[in-house]
Tab-separated table of C-alpha atoms in Angstrom:
chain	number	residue	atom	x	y	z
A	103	UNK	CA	17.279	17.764	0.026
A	104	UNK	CA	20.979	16.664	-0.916
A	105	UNK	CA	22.516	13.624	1.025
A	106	UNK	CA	23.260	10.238	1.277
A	107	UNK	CA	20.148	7.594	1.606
A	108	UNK	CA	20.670	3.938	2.629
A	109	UNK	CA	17.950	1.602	2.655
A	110	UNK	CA	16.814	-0.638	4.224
A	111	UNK	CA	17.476	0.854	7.798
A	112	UNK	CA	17.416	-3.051	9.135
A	113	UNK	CA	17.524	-5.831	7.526
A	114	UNK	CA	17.831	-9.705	8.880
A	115	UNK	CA	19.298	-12.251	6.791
A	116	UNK	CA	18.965	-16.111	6.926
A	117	UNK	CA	21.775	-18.989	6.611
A	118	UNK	CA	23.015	-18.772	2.875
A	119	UNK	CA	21.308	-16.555	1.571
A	120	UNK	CA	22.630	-13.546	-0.050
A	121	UNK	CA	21.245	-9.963	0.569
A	122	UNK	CA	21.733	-6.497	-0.945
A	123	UNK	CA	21.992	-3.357	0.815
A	124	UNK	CA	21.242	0.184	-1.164
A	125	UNK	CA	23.151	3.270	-1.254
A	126	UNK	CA	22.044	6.513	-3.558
A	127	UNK	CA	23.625	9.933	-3.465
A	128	UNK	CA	22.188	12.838	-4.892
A	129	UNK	CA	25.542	14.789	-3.900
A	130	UNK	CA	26.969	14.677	-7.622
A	131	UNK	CA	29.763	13.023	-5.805
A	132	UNK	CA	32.289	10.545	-8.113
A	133	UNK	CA	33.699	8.660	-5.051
A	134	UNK	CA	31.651	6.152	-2.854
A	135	UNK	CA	32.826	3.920	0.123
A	136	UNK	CA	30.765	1.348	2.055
A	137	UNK	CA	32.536	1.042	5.405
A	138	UNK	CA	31.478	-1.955	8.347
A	139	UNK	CA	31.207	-0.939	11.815
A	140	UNK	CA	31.239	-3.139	14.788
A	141	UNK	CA	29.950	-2.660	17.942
A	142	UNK	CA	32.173	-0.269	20.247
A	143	UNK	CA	34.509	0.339	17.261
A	144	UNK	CA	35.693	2.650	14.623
A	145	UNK	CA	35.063	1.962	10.785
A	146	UNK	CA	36.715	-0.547	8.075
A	147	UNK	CA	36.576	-0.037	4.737
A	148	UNK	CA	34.861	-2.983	2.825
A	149	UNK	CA	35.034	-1.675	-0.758
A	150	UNK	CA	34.907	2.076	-2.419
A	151	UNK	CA	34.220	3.365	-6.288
A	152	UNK	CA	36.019	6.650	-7.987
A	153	UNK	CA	34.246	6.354	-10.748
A	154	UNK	CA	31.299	4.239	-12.602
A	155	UNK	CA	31.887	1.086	-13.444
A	156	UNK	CA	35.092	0.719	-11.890
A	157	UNK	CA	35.530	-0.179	-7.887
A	158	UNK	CA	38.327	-1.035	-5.422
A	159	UNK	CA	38.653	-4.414	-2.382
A	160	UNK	CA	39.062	-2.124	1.085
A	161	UNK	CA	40.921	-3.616	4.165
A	162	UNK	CA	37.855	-6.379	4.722
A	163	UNK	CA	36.177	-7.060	1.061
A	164	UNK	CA	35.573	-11.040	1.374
A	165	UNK	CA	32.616	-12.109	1.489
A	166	UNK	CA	31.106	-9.065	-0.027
A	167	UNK	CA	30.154	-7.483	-3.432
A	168	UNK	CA	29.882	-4.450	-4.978
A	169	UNK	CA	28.680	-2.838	-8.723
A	170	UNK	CA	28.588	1.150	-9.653
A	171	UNK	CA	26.409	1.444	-12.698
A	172	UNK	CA	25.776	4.513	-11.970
A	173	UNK	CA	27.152	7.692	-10.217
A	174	UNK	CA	24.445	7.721	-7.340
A	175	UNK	CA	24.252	4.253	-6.875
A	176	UNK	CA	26.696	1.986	-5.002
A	177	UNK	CA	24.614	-0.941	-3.394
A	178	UNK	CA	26.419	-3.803	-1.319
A	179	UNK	CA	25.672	-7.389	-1.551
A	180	UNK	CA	26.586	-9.218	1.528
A	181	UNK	CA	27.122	-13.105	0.303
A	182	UNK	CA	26.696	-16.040	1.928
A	183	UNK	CA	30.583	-16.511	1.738
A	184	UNK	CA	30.697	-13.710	4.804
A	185	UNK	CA	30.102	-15.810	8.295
A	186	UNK	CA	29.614	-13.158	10.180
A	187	UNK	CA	27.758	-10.231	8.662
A	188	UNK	CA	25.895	-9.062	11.516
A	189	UNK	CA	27.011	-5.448	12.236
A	190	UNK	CA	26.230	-1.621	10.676
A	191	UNK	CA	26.777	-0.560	7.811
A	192	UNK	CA	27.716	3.090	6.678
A	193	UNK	CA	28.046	4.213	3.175
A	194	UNK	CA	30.134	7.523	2.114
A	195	UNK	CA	30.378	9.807	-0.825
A	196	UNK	CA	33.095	12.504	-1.400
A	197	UNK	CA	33.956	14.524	-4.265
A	198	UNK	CA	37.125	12.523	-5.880
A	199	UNK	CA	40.616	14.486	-6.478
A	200	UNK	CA	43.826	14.092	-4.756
A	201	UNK	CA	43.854	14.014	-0.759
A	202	UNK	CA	40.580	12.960	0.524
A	203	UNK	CA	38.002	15.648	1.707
A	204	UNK	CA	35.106	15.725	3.825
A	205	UNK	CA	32.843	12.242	3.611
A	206	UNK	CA	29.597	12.297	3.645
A	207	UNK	CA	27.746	9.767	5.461
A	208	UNK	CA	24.562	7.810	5.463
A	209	UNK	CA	22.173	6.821	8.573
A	210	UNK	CA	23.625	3.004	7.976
A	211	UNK	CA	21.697	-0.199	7.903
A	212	UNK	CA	22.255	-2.625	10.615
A	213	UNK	CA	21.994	-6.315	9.567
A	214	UNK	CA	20.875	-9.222	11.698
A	215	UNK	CA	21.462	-12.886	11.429
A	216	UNK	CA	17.920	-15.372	11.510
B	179	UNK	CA	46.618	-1.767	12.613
B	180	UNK	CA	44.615	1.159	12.994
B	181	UNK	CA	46.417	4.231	11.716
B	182	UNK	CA	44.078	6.810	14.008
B	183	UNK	CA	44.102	5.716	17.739
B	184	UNK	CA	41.631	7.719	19.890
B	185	UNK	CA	42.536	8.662	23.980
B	186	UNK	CA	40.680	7.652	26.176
B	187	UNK	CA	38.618	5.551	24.710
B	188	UNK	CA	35.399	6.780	26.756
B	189	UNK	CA	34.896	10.241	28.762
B	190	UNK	CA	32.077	11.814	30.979
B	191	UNK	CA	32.100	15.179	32.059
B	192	UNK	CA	29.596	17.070	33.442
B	193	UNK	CA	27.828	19.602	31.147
B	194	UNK	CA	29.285	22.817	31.065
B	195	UNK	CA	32.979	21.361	31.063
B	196	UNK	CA	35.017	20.733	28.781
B	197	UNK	CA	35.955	17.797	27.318
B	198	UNK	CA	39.531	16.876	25.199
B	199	UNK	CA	40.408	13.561	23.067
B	200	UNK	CA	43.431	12.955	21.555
B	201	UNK	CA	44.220	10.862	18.152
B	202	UNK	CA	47.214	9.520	17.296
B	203	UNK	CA	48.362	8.106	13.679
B	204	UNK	CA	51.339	6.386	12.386
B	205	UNK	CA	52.133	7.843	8.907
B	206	UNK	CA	52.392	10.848	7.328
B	207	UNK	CA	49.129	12.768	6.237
B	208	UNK	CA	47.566	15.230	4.157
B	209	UNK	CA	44.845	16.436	6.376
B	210	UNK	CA	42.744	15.083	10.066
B	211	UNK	CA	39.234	15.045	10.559
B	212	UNK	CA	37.114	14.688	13.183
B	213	UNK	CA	33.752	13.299	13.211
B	214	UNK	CA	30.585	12.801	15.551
B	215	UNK	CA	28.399	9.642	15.703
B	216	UNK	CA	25.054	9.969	17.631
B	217	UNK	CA	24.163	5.805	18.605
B	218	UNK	CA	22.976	4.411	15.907
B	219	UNK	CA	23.286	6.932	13.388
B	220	UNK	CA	25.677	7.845	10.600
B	221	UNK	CA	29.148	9.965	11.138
B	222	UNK	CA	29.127	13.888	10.554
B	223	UNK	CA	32.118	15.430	9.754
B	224	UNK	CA	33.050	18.192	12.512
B	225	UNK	CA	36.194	19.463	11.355
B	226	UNK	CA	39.104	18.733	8.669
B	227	UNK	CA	42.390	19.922	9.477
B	228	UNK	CA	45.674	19.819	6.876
B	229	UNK	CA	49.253	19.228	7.995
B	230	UNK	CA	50.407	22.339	7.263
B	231	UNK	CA	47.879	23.889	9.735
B	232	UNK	CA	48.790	23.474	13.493
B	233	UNK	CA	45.142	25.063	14.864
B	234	UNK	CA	41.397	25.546	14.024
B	235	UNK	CA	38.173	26.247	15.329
B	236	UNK	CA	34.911	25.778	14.391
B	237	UNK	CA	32.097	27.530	17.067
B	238	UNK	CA	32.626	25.407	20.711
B	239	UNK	CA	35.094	22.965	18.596
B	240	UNK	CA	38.916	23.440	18.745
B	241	UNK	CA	41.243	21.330	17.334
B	242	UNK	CA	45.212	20.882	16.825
B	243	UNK	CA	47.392	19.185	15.113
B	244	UNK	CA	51.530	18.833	15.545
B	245	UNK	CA	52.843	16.728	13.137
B	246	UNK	CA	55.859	16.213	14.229
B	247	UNK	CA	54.245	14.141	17.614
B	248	UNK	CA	51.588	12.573	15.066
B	249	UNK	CA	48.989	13.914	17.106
B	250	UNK	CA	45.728	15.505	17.200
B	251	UNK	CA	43.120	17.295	19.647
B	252	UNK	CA	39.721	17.774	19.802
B	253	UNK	CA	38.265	20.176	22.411
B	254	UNK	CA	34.797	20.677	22.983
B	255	UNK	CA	33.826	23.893	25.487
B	256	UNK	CA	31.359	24.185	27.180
B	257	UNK	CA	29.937	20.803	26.617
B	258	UNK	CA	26.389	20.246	26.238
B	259	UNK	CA	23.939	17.269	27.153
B	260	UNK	CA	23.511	17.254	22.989
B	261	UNK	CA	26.939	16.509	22.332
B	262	UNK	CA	26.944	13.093	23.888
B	263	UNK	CA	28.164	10.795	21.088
B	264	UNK	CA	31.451	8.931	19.583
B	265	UNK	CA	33.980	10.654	17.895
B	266	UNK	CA	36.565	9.751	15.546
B	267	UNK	CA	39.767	10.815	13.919
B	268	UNK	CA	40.275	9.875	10.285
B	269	UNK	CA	43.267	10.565	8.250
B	270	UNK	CA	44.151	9.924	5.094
B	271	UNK	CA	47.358	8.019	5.053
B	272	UNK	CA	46.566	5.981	2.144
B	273	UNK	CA	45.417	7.424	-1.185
B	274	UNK	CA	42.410	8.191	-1.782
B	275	UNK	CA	40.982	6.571	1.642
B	276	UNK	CA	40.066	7.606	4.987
B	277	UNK	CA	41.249	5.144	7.932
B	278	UNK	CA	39.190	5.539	11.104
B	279	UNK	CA	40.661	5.032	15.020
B	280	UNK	CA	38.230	3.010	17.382
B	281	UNK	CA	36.487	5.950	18.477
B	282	UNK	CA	36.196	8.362	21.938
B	283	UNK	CA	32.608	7.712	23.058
B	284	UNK	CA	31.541	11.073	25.560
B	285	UNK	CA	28.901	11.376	27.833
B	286	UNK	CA	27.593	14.803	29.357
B	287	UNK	CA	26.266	14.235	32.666
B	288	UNK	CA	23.263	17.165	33.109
């Protein structure tokens, strides 16, 4: 099966600590976006990745980290720096080129505050 | 600011109708799309449309698009208890992203 997975589906975090969420594609896909969504709302962009070993700050990237070592893999690190992390969060491949095309979603992770 | 702003922001029909939302964006684009989001889940794309096209279906899905009003439609026919969920416009006003409106969220009465 070809998609998007995201793991884990929830995952609580405690005061200071920092916490990594996964994303792996199997889409052959060069372009990856981890988007946060809060209740009753539409999407922000956090971060997104063209290509390996290069990535790009979205509209709301403090307090978070990314890496892409590799072309499936774009996993998001939530720091201790973000105060308010609790929400869902999606992650997106698309094939990369000029105007954007159809993005490909994962089933999220939702993260909870201890 | 977002650049996609869905109307209204919720809807419930009864099944069998029809149900229309309506995006709006600020800046020029290259192409809409419209996506689903059952609760809890991840987005599916539904539809992408480009700004040179003004109309295009896909099955009970129609949508528009007049660029000159910066506007878009989705119309679902026929509605169906299965197509309760949230759906968004994205477009892609800045390069090489996708910026998302705050969503339509539909309920089909049975």
């Amino acid at each position: 099966d070809g998609g998007i997975t995201q793991s884990p589906k929830y995952l609580f975090r405690k005061e200071g600590q920092n916490v990594t969420l996964s994303c792996e594609q199997n889409l052959n896909h060069d372009a990856m976006y981890w988007y946060r969504q809060d209740p009753g709302q539409g999407l922000r962009l956090i971060y997104y990745s063209q290509i390996v070993n290069d990535f790009q700050k979205g509209d709301i990237a403090e307090g978070y980290s990314v890496s892409r070592e590799k072309k499936e893999s774009f996993p998001l690190t939530v720091t201790s720096a973000q105060k308010n992390p609790t929400a869902f969060y999606l992650c997106a491949s698309t094939t990369s080129g000029g105007a954007i095309e159809t993005q490909y979603f994962g089933p999220g992770t939702r993260l909870l505050v201890l | 600011s977002q650049q996609g702003e869905e109307d209204p922001q919720a809807l419930s029909i009864q099944e069998g109708e029809n149900a229309t939302m309506n995006c709006s964006y600020k800046t020029s684009i290259n192409n809409l799309q419209w996506y689903r989001q059952n609760s809890g889940r991840g987005l599916v794309h539904l539809i992408l449309i480009r700004s040179n096209e003004r109309e295009k279906h896909s099955g009970r899905l129609r949508v528009t698009l007049d660029t000159s009003k910066k506007s878009s439609s989705l119309l679902i026919t026929a509605s169906r208890a299965a197509d309760t969920a949230s759906y968004f416009c994205a477009t892609d006003a800045k390069a090489q992203k996708l910026v998302f409106g705050q969503g339509t969220r539909l309920t089909i009465n049975p």
